Tab-separated table of C-alpha atoms in Angstrom:
chain	number	residue	atom	x	y	z
A	1	MET	CA	-30.846	-16.959	-69.376
A	2	ARG	CA	-33.843	-14.495	-67.516
A	3	GLU	CA	-34.595	-16.966	-65.387
A	4	ILE	CA	-31.354	-18.248	-64.149
A	5	ILE	CA	-30.926	-14.277	-63.591
A	6	GLY	CA	-33.968	-14.328	-61.251
A	7	VAL	CA	-33.202	-17.850	-59.089
A	8	ILE	CA	-29.989	-15.963	-58.613
A	9	VAL	CA	-31.126	-12.509	-57.253
A	10	ALA	CA	-34.544	-14.370	-55.469
A	11	PHE	CA	-32.019	-16.588	-53.389
A	12	ALA	CA	-29.241	-14.050	-52.536
A	13	LEU	CA	-32.259	-11.852	-51.716
A	14	ILE	CA	-33.351	-14.760	-48.780
A	15	PHE	CA	-29.875	-14.996	-47.504
A	16	TRP	CA	-28.962	-11.090	-47.835
A	17	LEU	CA	-32.151	-10.336	-45.840
A	18	SER	CA	-32.191	-12.959	-43.565
A	19	SER	CA	-29.105	-11.626	-42.710
A	20	ARG	CA	-30.436	-7.829	-42.325
A	21	ARG	CA	-33.279	-9.745	-39.422
A	22	MET	CA	-36.272	-8.762	-41.893
A	23	GLN	CA	-39.274	-11.124	-41.236
A	24	LEU	CA	-39.232	-13.932	-43.413
A	25	GLY	CA	-43.008	-14.124	-44.401
A	26	LEU	CA	-41.694	-10.740	-46.208
A	27	ILE	CA	-38.506	-11.542	-47.714
A	28	MET	CA	-40.239	-14.955	-49.258
A	29	LEU	CA	-42.730	-12.126	-50.673
A	30	ILE	CA	-40.056	-10.310	-52.302
A	31	SER	CA	-38.287	-13.043	-53.451
A	32	SER	CA	-41.350	-14.566	-55.034
A	33	THR	CA	-41.958	-11.172	-57.002
A	34	VAL	CA	-38.585	-11.375	-58.276
A	35	LEU	CA	-38.782	-14.848	-59.357
A	36	GLY	CA	-42.412	-14.179	-61.164
A	37	LEU	CA	-40.825	-11.123	-62.704
A	38	PHE	CA	-38.159	-12.777	-64.029
A	39	ALA	CA	-40.089	-16.366	-64.967
A	40	GLY	CA	-42.091	-14.526	-67.486
A	41	GLY	CA	-44.499	-11.493	-65.316
A	42	PHE	CA	-42.830	-8.555	-67.339
A	43	GLU	CA	-45.435	-8.849	-69.529
A	44	ARG	CA	-47.916	-9.779	-67.816
A	45	PRO	CA	-47.862	-8.555	-64.162
A	46	LEU	CA	-51.900	-8.234	-63.820
A	47	GLY	CA	-50.331	-12.349	-64.239
A	48	LEU	CA	-48.073	-12.013	-61.416
A	49	LEU	CA	-50.625	-10.974	-58.682
A	50	THR	CA	-53.603	-13.591	-59.712
A	51	THR	CA	-50.660	-16.173	-59.011
A	52	PHE	CA	-50.534	-14.757	-55.397
A	53	TYR	CA	-53.980	-14.544	-54.732
A	54	ARG	CA	-54.567	-17.931	-55.697
A	55	ALA	CA	-51.774	-18.734	-53.758
A	56	LEU	CA	-52.788	-17.174	-50.818
A	57	THR	CA	-56.526	-18.260	-50.926
A	58	ALA	CA	-55.429	-21.756	-51.274
A	59	ARG	CA	-57.234	-24.246	-49.012
A	60	ASP	CA	-53.723	-25.800	-48.109
A	61	THR	CA	-52.774	-22.065	-47.843
A	62	ILE	CA	-55.333	-21.090	-44.998
A	63	GLU	CA	-55.132	-24.248	-43.415
A	64	LEU	CA	-51.304	-24.199	-42.534
A	65	ALA	CA	-51.786	-20.398	-41.108
A	66	VAL	CA	-54.829	-21.253	-39.504
A	67	ILE	CA	-53.195	-24.276	-37.640
A	68	VAL	CA	-49.920	-21.921	-37.162
A	69	ALA	CA	-51.873	-19.266	-35.277
A	70	LEU	CA	-53.572	-21.980	-33.461
A	71	ILE	CA	-50.308	-23.563	-32.120
A	72	THR	CA	-48.429	-20.130	-31.564
A	73	ALA	CA	-51.993	-19.877	-29.268
A	74	LEU	CA	-51.731	-23.016	-27.289
A	75	ALA	CA	-48.352	-21.719	-26.687
A	76	ARG	CA	-49.103	-18.288	-24.830
A	77	VAL	CA	-51.952	-19.732	-23.308
A	78	MET	CA	-50.016	-22.724	-21.630
A	79	GLY	CA	-46.939	-20.008	-21.175
A	80	ASP	CA	-49.074	-17.336	-19.250
A	81	PHE	CA	-50.892	-19.886	-17.083
A	82	GLY	CA	-47.817	-21.674	-16.054
A	83	LEU	CA	-49.118	-24.846	-17.433
A	84	LEU	CA	-46.452	-25.283	-19.717
A	85	GLN	CA	-43.694	-25.123	-16.992
A	86	ALA	CA	-45.803	-26.693	-14.181
A	87	MET	CA	-45.936	-29.603	-16.003
A	88	SER	CA	-41.865	-29.768	-17.267
A	89	GLN	CA	-41.537	-29.618	-13.130
A	90	ALA	CA	-44.477	-32.401	-12.166
A	91	LEU	CA	-42.805	-34.826	-15.122
A	92	ALA	CA	-39.380	-34.040	-13.722
A	93	ARG	CA	-40.310	-35.628	-9.862
A	94	LEU	CA	-42.528	-38.244	-11.498
A	95	LEU	CA	-39.537	-39.787	-13.381
A	96	ARG	CA	-36.985	-39.496	-10.320
A	97	SER	CA	-34.060	-39.532	-11.974
A	98	THR	CA	-31.801	-36.703	-13.012
A	99	LYS	CA	-30.852	-38.144	-16.861
A	100	LEU	CA	-34.368	-39.069	-17.640
A	101	SER	CA	-35.532	-35.485	-16.271
A	102	LEU	CA	-32.514	-33.948	-18.412
A	103	ALA	CA	-33.063	-35.877	-21.552
A	104	LEU	CA	-37.510	-35.201	-21.631
A	105	VAL	CA	-38.119	-31.647	-19.491
A	106	PRO	CA	-36.333	-29.910	-22.478
A	107	GLY	CA	-38.454	-31.546	-24.901
A	108	VAL	CA	-41.833	-30.808	-23.352
A	109	VAL	CA	-41.063	-27.109	-23.263
A	110	GLY	CA	-39.948	-27.560	-26.898
A	111	CYS	CA	-43.484	-28.811	-27.937
A	112	LEU	CA	-44.576	-25.428	-28.734
A	113	PRO	CA	-42.911	-22.349	-29.977
A	114	VAL	CA	-42.403	-20.735	-26.986
A	115	MET	CA	-40.606	-17.413	-28.123
A	116	GLY	CA	-37.063	-17.794	-26.351
A	117	GLY	CA	-38.338	-21.683	-25.336
A	118	ALA	CA	-34.130	-22.608	-24.812
A	119	ILE	CA	-34.504	-20.004	-22.141
A	120	VAL	CA	-37.389	-21.341	-20.543
A	121	SER	CA	-35.746	-24.591	-20.012
A	122	ALA	CA	-32.132	-23.661	-19.353
A	123	PRO	CA	-32.582	-23.280	-15.631
A	124	MET	CA	-34.132	-26.583	-14.840
A	125	VAL	CA	-31.363	-27.903	-17.324
A	126	ASP	CA	-28.661	-26.343	-15.547
A	127	ALA	CA	-30.276	-27.134	-11.937
A	128	LEU	CA	-30.683	-30.536	-12.491
A	129	GLY	CA	-27.148	-30.692	-14.325
A	130	ASP	CA	-25.427	-30.140	-11.244
A	131	ARG	CA	-26.528	-32.513	-9.618
A	132	LEU	CA	-24.939	-34.692	-11.548
A	133	ASP	CA	-21.635	-31.880	-11.679
A	134	ILE	CA	-21.946	-31.602	-15.562
A	135	ASP	CA	-19.934	-29.332	-16.770
A	136	ARG	CA	-21.273	-25.886	-19.052
A	137	GLU	CA	-20.846	-27.397	-22.565
A	138	ARG	CA	-22.533	-30.306	-21.825
A	139	LYS	CA	-25.214	-28.980	-20.395
A	140	SER	CA	-25.897	-26.355	-23.433
A	141	ALA	CA	-25.315	-28.840	-26.186
A	142	ILE	CA	-28.228	-30.988	-23.776
A	143	ASN	CA	-30.544	-28.368	-23.649
A	144	VAL	CA	-30.257	-27.802	-27.359
A	145	ILE	CA	-30.670	-31.650	-28.624
A	146	PHE	CA	-33.273	-32.507	-26.490
A	147	ARG	CA	-35.266	-29.473	-26.971
A	148	HIS	CA	-35.253	-30.559	-30.995
A	149	ALA	CA	-34.788	-34.865	-30.754
A	150	TRP	CA	-38.806	-34.899	-30.663
A	151	PHE	CA	-39.256	-32.715	-34.050
A	152	PHE	CA	-39.616	-35.877	-36.497
A	153	VAL	CA	-42.779	-36.813	-34.349
A	154	PHE	CA	-44.411	-34.361	-32.577
A	155	PRO	CA	-47.454	-33.864	-34.973
A	156	PHE	CA	-47.632	-29.192	-34.015
A	157	SER	CA	-44.013	-28.673	-35.297
A	158	THR	CA	-44.237	-26.025	-37.433
A	159	SER	CA	-41.665	-27.280	-39.530
A	160	LEU	CA	-42.950	-30.918	-39.862
A	161	VAL	CA	-46.534	-29.290	-40.637
A	162	LEU	CA	-45.457	-26.911	-43.400
A	163	LEU	CA	-42.935	-29.733	-44.519
A	164	ALA	CA	-46.459	-31.985	-44.955
A	165	ARG	CA	-48.778	-28.771	-46.608
A	166	LEU	CA	-45.816	-28.216	-49.359
A	167	ASP	CA	-45.282	-32.108	-50.157
A	168	ALA	CA	-48.933	-32.778	-49.858
A	169	VAL	CA	-48.779	-35.614	-47.396
A	170	ASP	CA	-50.605	-36.334	-44.476
A	171	VAL	CA	-48.493	-35.246	-41.276
A	172	PHE	CA	-48.928	-38.653	-39.211
A	173	GLY	CA	-47.776	-40.106	-42.357
A	174	LEU	CA	-44.238	-38.711	-42.371
A	175	ILE	CA	-44.101	-39.571	-38.401
A	176	ARG	CA	-45.153	-42.928	-39.294
A	177	LEU	CA	-41.540	-42.937	-41.419
A	178	GLN	CA	-39.513	-40.910	-39.349
A	179	TRP	CA	-40.258	-41.831	-35.832
A	180	PRO	CA	-36.946	-44.322	-34.882
A	181	ILE	CA	-34.942	-41.105	-36.362
A	182	SER	CA	-36.413	-39.525	-33.113
A	183	VAL	CA	-35.621	-42.533	-31.308
A	184	ALA	CA	-31.786	-42.664	-32.839
A	185	ALA	CA	-31.631	-38.969	-31.714
A	186	LEU	CA	-32.756	-39.657	-28.055
A	187	VAL	CA	-31.485	-42.999	-26.892
A	188	SER	CA	-27.326	-41.838	-29.169
A	189	GLY	CA	-27.706	-38.842	-27.050
A	190	TYR	CA	-28.801	-40.216	-23.509
A	191	LEU	CA	-26.251	-42.935	-23.775
A	192	TYR	CA	-23.432	-40.461	-24.642
A	193	PHE	CA	-24.536	-37.840	-21.714
A	194	PHE	CA	-25.550	-39.987	-19.405
A	195	GLY	CA	-23.974	-43.024	-20.074
A	196	ARG	CA	-21.217	-43.666	-17.625
A	197	LEU	CA	-22.465	-41.270	-14.765
A	198	PRO	CA	-22.832	-43.112	-11.717
A	199	ARG	CA	-26.549	-44.644	-11.060
A	200	GLU	CA	-29.043	-42.208	-9.025
A	201	SER	CA	-32.746	-42.159	-8.550
A	202	THR	CA	-32.976	-39.284	-5.882
A	203	LEU	CA	-35.046	-36.763	-7.711
A	204	GLY	CA	-38.704	-36.481	-6.523
A	205	VAL	CA	-38.052	-38.503	-3.629
A	206	GLY	CA	-41.369	-38.063	-1.130
A	207	TYR	CA	-43.392	-36.882	-4.509
A	208	ARG	CA	-46.115	-39.840	-3.896
A	209	PHE	CA	-46.778	-41.438	-7.469
A	210	TRP	CA	-50.521	-41.002	-8.290
A	211	PRO	CA	-50.815	-37.017	-7.016
A	212	GLY	CA	-47.962	-36.204	-8.948
A	213	LEU	CA	-49.971	-38.255	-12.180
A	214	ARG	CA	-52.269	-36.040	-11.536
A	215	ASP	CA	-50.676	-32.763	-11.398
A	216	PHE	CA	-48.524	-33.415	-14.760
A	217	LEU	CA	-51.707	-34.522	-16.598
A	218	VAL	CA	-53.915	-31.734	-15.314
A	219	THR	CA	-51.288	-29.181	-15.990
A	220	GLY	CA	-50.588	-30.375	-19.289
A	221	ALA	CA	-54.101	-30.970	-19.988
A	222	PRO	CA	-54.552	-28.624	-23.212
A	223	LEU	CA	-51.117	-30.206	-24.629
A	224	LEU	CA	-51.966	-34.023	-24.416
A	225	THR	CA	-55.903	-33.214	-25.258
A	226	ALA	CA	-54.775	-31.185	-28.397
A	227	ILE	CA	-52.168	-34.364	-29.281
A	228	ILE	CA	-54.456	-37.105	-28.513
A	229	LEU	CA	-57.685	-35.742	-30.780
A	230	GLY	CA	-54.899	-34.888	-33.329
A	231	VAL	CA	-53.198	-38.234	-33.757
A	232	GLY	CA	-56.840	-40.366	-32.948
A	233	LEU	CA	-58.617	-41.671	-29.890
A	234	PRO	CA	-59.878	-45.049	-29.783
A	235	ILE	CA	-63.824	-45.588	-29.120
A	236	PRO	CA	-65.296	-49.004	-28.878
A	237	PHE	CA	-67.859	-49.734	-31.421
A	238	TYR	CA	-66.629	-46.709	-33.463
A	239	GLY	CA	-63.365	-46.893	-34.126
A	240	LEU	CA	-60.057	-44.189	-34.540
A	241	PHE	CA	-61.806	-40.588	-33.744
A	242	ARG	CA	-59.589	-38.312	-34.871
A	243	LEU	CA	-60.119	-34.668	-35.289
A	244	PRO	CA	-58.359	-32.435	-38.044
A	245	LEU	CA	-55.166	-30.697	-36.386
A	246	TRP	CA	-56.727	-27.275	-36.225
A	247	ALA	CA	-59.400	-28.385	-35.013
A	248	ALA	CA	-57.909	-30.677	-31.823
A	249	LEU	CA	-55.743	-27.636	-31.298
A	250	ALA	CA	-58.844	-25.167	-30.842
A	251	VAL	CA	-60.052	-27.743	-28.112
A	252	GLY	CA	-56.646	-27.365	-26.628
A	253	ILE	CA	-57.261	-23.558	-26.358
A	254	VAL	CA	-60.625	-23.700	-24.810
A	255	VAL	CA	-59.594	-26.678	-22.747
A	256	GLY	CA	-56.397	-24.609	-21.601
A	257	MET	CA	-58.865	-21.140	-21.044
A	258	ALA	CA	-60.824	-23.177	-18.643
A	259	LEU	CA	-57.922	-24.023	-16.439
A	260	GLY	CA	-56.453	-20.405	-16.195
A	261	ARG	CA	-59.401	-18.732	-15.794
A	262	ARG	CA	-59.059	-17.589	-12.099
A	263	HIS	CA	-55.259	-16.807	-13.128
A	264	PRO	CA	-54.535	-12.994	-12.564
A	265	LYS	CA	-53.256	-13.078	-16.121
A	266	PHE	CA	-56.603	-14.387	-17.261
A	267	ARG	CA	-58.586	-12.867	-20.553
A	268	TRP	CA	-60.760	-13.757	-22.548
A	269	ASP	CA	-58.843	-12.533	-25.906
A	270	LEU	CA	-55.686	-14.069	-24.774
A	271	PRO	CA	-55.526	-16.567	-27.604
A	272	LEU	CA	-55.993	-13.607	-30.360
A	273	ARG	CA	-53.076	-11.870	-28.492
A	274	GLY	CA	-50.713	-14.912	-28.457
A	275	VAL	CA	-51.365	-15.656	-31.908
A	276	ASN	CA	-47.386	-15.484	-33.275
A	277	TRP	CA	-48.671	-12.697	-36.475
A	278	PRO	CA	-45.306	-12.902	-38.110
A	279	MET	CA	-44.856	-16.514	-37.949
A	280	VAL	CA	-48.282	-16.885	-39.542
A	281	GLY	CA	-47.446	-14.274	-42.442
A	282	THR	CA	-43.649	-17.003	-42.854
A	283	MET	CA	-46.181	-19.778	-43.530
A	284	ALA	CA	-48.386	-17.220	-46.152
A	285	GLY	CA	-45.062	-15.957	-47.568
A	286	VAL	CA	-43.489	-19.877	-47.871
A	287	MET	CA	-46.465	-20.725	-49.674
A	288	VAL	CA	-46.517	-17.949	-52.147
A	289	PHE	CA	-43.024	-18.484	-52.788
A	290	LEU	CA	-44.190	-22.356	-53.708
A	291	TRP	CA	-46.524	-20.905	-56.262
A	292	ALA	CA	-44.089	-18.869	-57.842
A	293	VAL	CA	-41.030	-21.665	-58.022
A	294	LYS	CA	-43.768	-23.944	-59.501
A	295	GLY	CA	-43.644	-21.595	-62.542
A	296	VAL	CA	-39.619	-21.413	-62.894
A	297	THR	CA	-38.852	-24.172	-65.471
A	298	ILE	CA	-35.127	-23.754	-64.705
A	299	PHE	CA	-35.796	-26.042	-61.323
A	300	PRO	CA	-36.936	-29.586	-62.965
A	301	THR	CA	-34.274	-29.117	-65.792
A	302	MET	CA	-31.580	-28.293	-63.667
A	303	ILE	CA	-32.574	-31.964	-61.571
A	304	GLU	CA	-32.816	-33.740	-64.628
A	305	TRP	CA	-29.672	-32.693	-65.834
A	306	LEU	CA	-27.885	-33.799	-62.463
A	307	THR	CA	-29.805	-36.900	-61.996
A	308	GLY	CA	-29.198	-37.523	-66.131
A	309	ASN	CA	-25.166	-37.034	-65.047
A	310	GLY	CA	-24.856	-39.918	-62.687
A	311	VAL	CA	-26.018	-37.261	-59.281
A	312	PRO	CA	-28.403	-39.111	-56.826
A	313	LEU	CA	-31.457	-37.053	-56.398
A	314	SER	CA	-31.045	-38.676	-52.521
A	315	LEU	CA	-27.645	-37.287	-52.490
A	316	LEU	CA	-29.093	-33.337	-53.674
A	317	CYS	CA	-32.009	-34.125	-50.568
A	318	VAL	CA	-28.883	-34.382	-48.382
A	319	ILE	CA	-26.453	-32.225	-49.541
A	320	ILE	CA	-28.568	-29.144	-50.213
A	321	PRO	CA	-30.820	-28.730	-47.404
A	322	LEU	CA	-27.633	-28.913	-45.376
A	323	VAL	CA	-25.568	-26.229	-46.812
A	324	ILE	CA	-28.943	-23.799	-46.786
A	325	GLY	CA	-29.997	-24.708	-43.786
A	326	LEU	CA	-25.960	-24.372	-41.719
A	327	ALA	CA	-26.358	-20.690	-43.806
A	328	SER	CA	-30.066	-19.300	-42.885
A	329	ALA	CA	-30.117	-21.115	-39.283
A	330	ALA	CA	-33.913	-21.648	-40.077
A	331	GLN	CA	-35.322	-24.819	-40.690
A	332	ALA	CA	-38.489	-23.314	-42.329
A	333	THR	CA	-36.701	-21.255	-44.796
A	334	THR	CA	-34.645	-24.419	-45.613
A	335	ILE	CA	-37.648	-26.487	-46.046
A	336	ALA	CA	-39.613	-23.733	-48.614
A	337	MET	CA	-36.027	-23.161	-50.843
A	338	THR	CA	-35.808	-26.765	-51.376
A	339	VAL	CA	-39.151	-28.968	-51.382
A	340	PRO	CA	-40.315	-27.013	-54.247
A	341	VAL	CA	-37.193	-27.307	-56.176
A	342	LEU	CA	-35.783	-30.811	-55.209
A	343	LEU	CA	-39.754	-32.570	-55.038
A	344	ALA	CA	-40.322	-31.420	-58.845
A	345	THR	CA	-39.635	-34.409	-60.355
A	346	VAL	CA	-40.330	-37.311	-58.097
A	347	PRO	CA	-43.322	-39.607	-58.443
A	348	THR	CA	-45.916	-38.729	-56.221
A	349	PRO	CA	-45.258	-41.990	-54.529
A	350	ASP	CA	-41.740	-41.540	-53.852
A	351	LYS	CA	-42.444	-37.636	-51.827
A	352	PRO	CA	-42.948	-38.928	-48.479
A	353	LEU	CA	-39.552	-40.736	-48.530
A	354	TYR	CA	-37.204	-37.990	-49.906
A	355	ALA	CA	-38.715	-35.874	-48.057
A	356	MET	CA	-37.810	-37.065	-45.079
A	357	LEU	CA	-34.410	-37.025	-46.738
A	358	ILE	CA	-34.992	-33.011	-47.001
A	359	TYR	CA	-36.605	-32.648	-43.211
A	360	ALA	CA	-33.541	-34.818	-41.857
A	361	SER	CA	-30.613	-33.005	-43.355
A	362	SER	CA	-32.130	-29.909	-42.829
A	363	TYR	CA	-32.834	-30.536	-38.820
A	364	VAL	CA	-29.195	-31.533	-38.589
A	365	ALA	CA	-28.048	-28.033	-40.406
A	366	TYR	CA	-30.387	-26.268	-38.326
A	367	VAL	CA	-29.692	-27.638	-34.961
A	368	ALA	CA	-26.047	-27.278	-35.753
A	369	SER	CA	-26.092	-23.530	-37.208
A	370	PRO	CA	-24.090	-21.150	-34.969
A	371	LEU	CA	-26.939	-18.711	-35.896
A	372	HIS	CA	-29.603	-20.199	-34.206
A	373	LEU	CA	-31.200	-19.003	-31.837
A	374	CYS	CA	-31.582	-21.508	-29.431
A	375	GLN	CA	-27.909	-22.290	-29.969
A	376	ILE	CA	-27.238	-18.396	-29.010
A	377	PHE	CA	-29.540	-18.642	-25.911
A	378	SER	CA	-27.827	-21.916	-24.262
A	379	VAL	CA	-24.128	-21.001	-24.900
A	380	GLN	CA	-24.631	-17.701	-23.650
A	381	TYR	CA	-27.067	-18.523	-20.152
A	382	PHE	CA	-24.427	-21.418	-19.627
A	383	ARG	CA	-21.169	-18.891	-20.673
A	384	ALA	CA	-20.448	-21.950	-22.600
A	385	ASP	CA	-17.740	-22.024	-25.552
A	386	LEU	CA	-19.130	-23.022	-28.215
A	387	THR	CA	-16.570	-24.823	-30.144
A	388	LYS	CA	-16.308	-27.470	-27.561
A	389	VAL	CA	-20.501	-27.349	-27.203
A	390	TYR	CA	-19.873	-28.999	-31.160
A	391	ARG	CA	-17.781	-31.578	-29.692
A	392	HIS	CA	-20.896	-33.232	-27.682
A	393	TYR	CA	-22.934	-33.185	-30.856
A	394	VAL	CA	-21.238	-35.118	-32.971
A	395	ILE	CA	-22.744	-38.520	-31.605
A	396	PRO	CA	-26.535	-37.314	-31.357
A	397	LEU	CA	-26.327	-36.064	-34.817
A	398	SER	CA	-24.882	-38.435	-36.554
A	399	ALA	CA	-27.431	-41.029	-35.487
A	400	VAL	CA	-30.022	-38.789	-37.073
A	401	LEU	CA	-28.478	-39.045	-40.217
A	402	VAL	CA	-26.964	-42.493	-40.539
A	403	THR	CA	-30.977	-43.628	-39.250
A	404	MET	CA	-32.355	-41.177	-42.419
A	405	ALA	CA	-29.821	-43.080	-44.630
A	406	ILE	CA	-30.946	-46.877	-43.246
A	407	ILE	CA	-34.743	-45.382	-43.693
A	408	TYR	CA	-34.016	-44.541	-47.098
A	409	PHE	CA	-32.671	-47.316	-47.977
A	410	ILE	CA	-34.567	-49.793	-46.854
A	411	ALA	CA	-38.174	-47.743	-47.791
A	412	ARG	CA	-36.809	-47.173	-51.430
């Protein structure tokens, strides 16, 4: 009974404190303390402190914090030096297609957690959308859908990195499982938004291909370098040369600093200044929460009872993240709350498959939530009617859920 009370109080605190806009890392620490105390820490408060210390000093926690710090530092370097926007503009001219540009430019901006990133891509979506006479609700939906469609395959997505750490699997293992979902979101979105529009190929006329490609590669060099080194670079007579994600990101930052050395905003300490410390704290708090959840016996008991009474675990991995994600409007929060609970009883070989269900369903909830900041920014910028914007989400988000289900039934 004491554990049940602790779980109810801890999860209620997460929702309530999130609504009060408290920093998520601090929320997780408070909820972890409640869970730890109700799970037996009243008699051994020093044991609770020891658990927190071990969680914060664990290798997975440190690596996750370093990776997130470097991702945000790279975003700051590319943002302050104008490289991210220049990369997006060069890509738009290279494509010579307004439709393709509308589908890809928000995703390029969305590759890195730039604060207010939806606002960064919104003016470009607005200008390109005017070429095709697209209404404001469609523009808002395009900005959100195509900004997030890459989250299943982009190795520096903070939610994907977090899921891999919590589930103890390789990021690229998850990407190999999830890539069809990104394809489904992009293709269904493209066909829905642009399939019935007339052909056009006027964007970038007079823009030479090879100089344009050079501009794209140069301005995007920091991000492209980090991705290539993180995924792996084939070398003759050697094989695949691949760096850990943190090392690949560090090299990308060095490349960005070299490119921006003559920029007016150049400072040697810019990467350090660019670290989003609240986001790093969030990841640390999430890992502490994971350790606290492991000490609560009610979760595996509850899952076993539900599955023993005919409720498929796969269904729980879809429904629970959908509900929590819509309420929290934060994919990292949803993953932190559901992965330790739902995957506690899953055999190790099957964990990536069930993790995929959690990630995809939490993604759908995150994108659709009316509290999602990108949603709010886009609707405000385009002065759109949110109820009409939702109509444009049905096809691409349904494609995500259908593809998720197909992958599960084929791979299980």
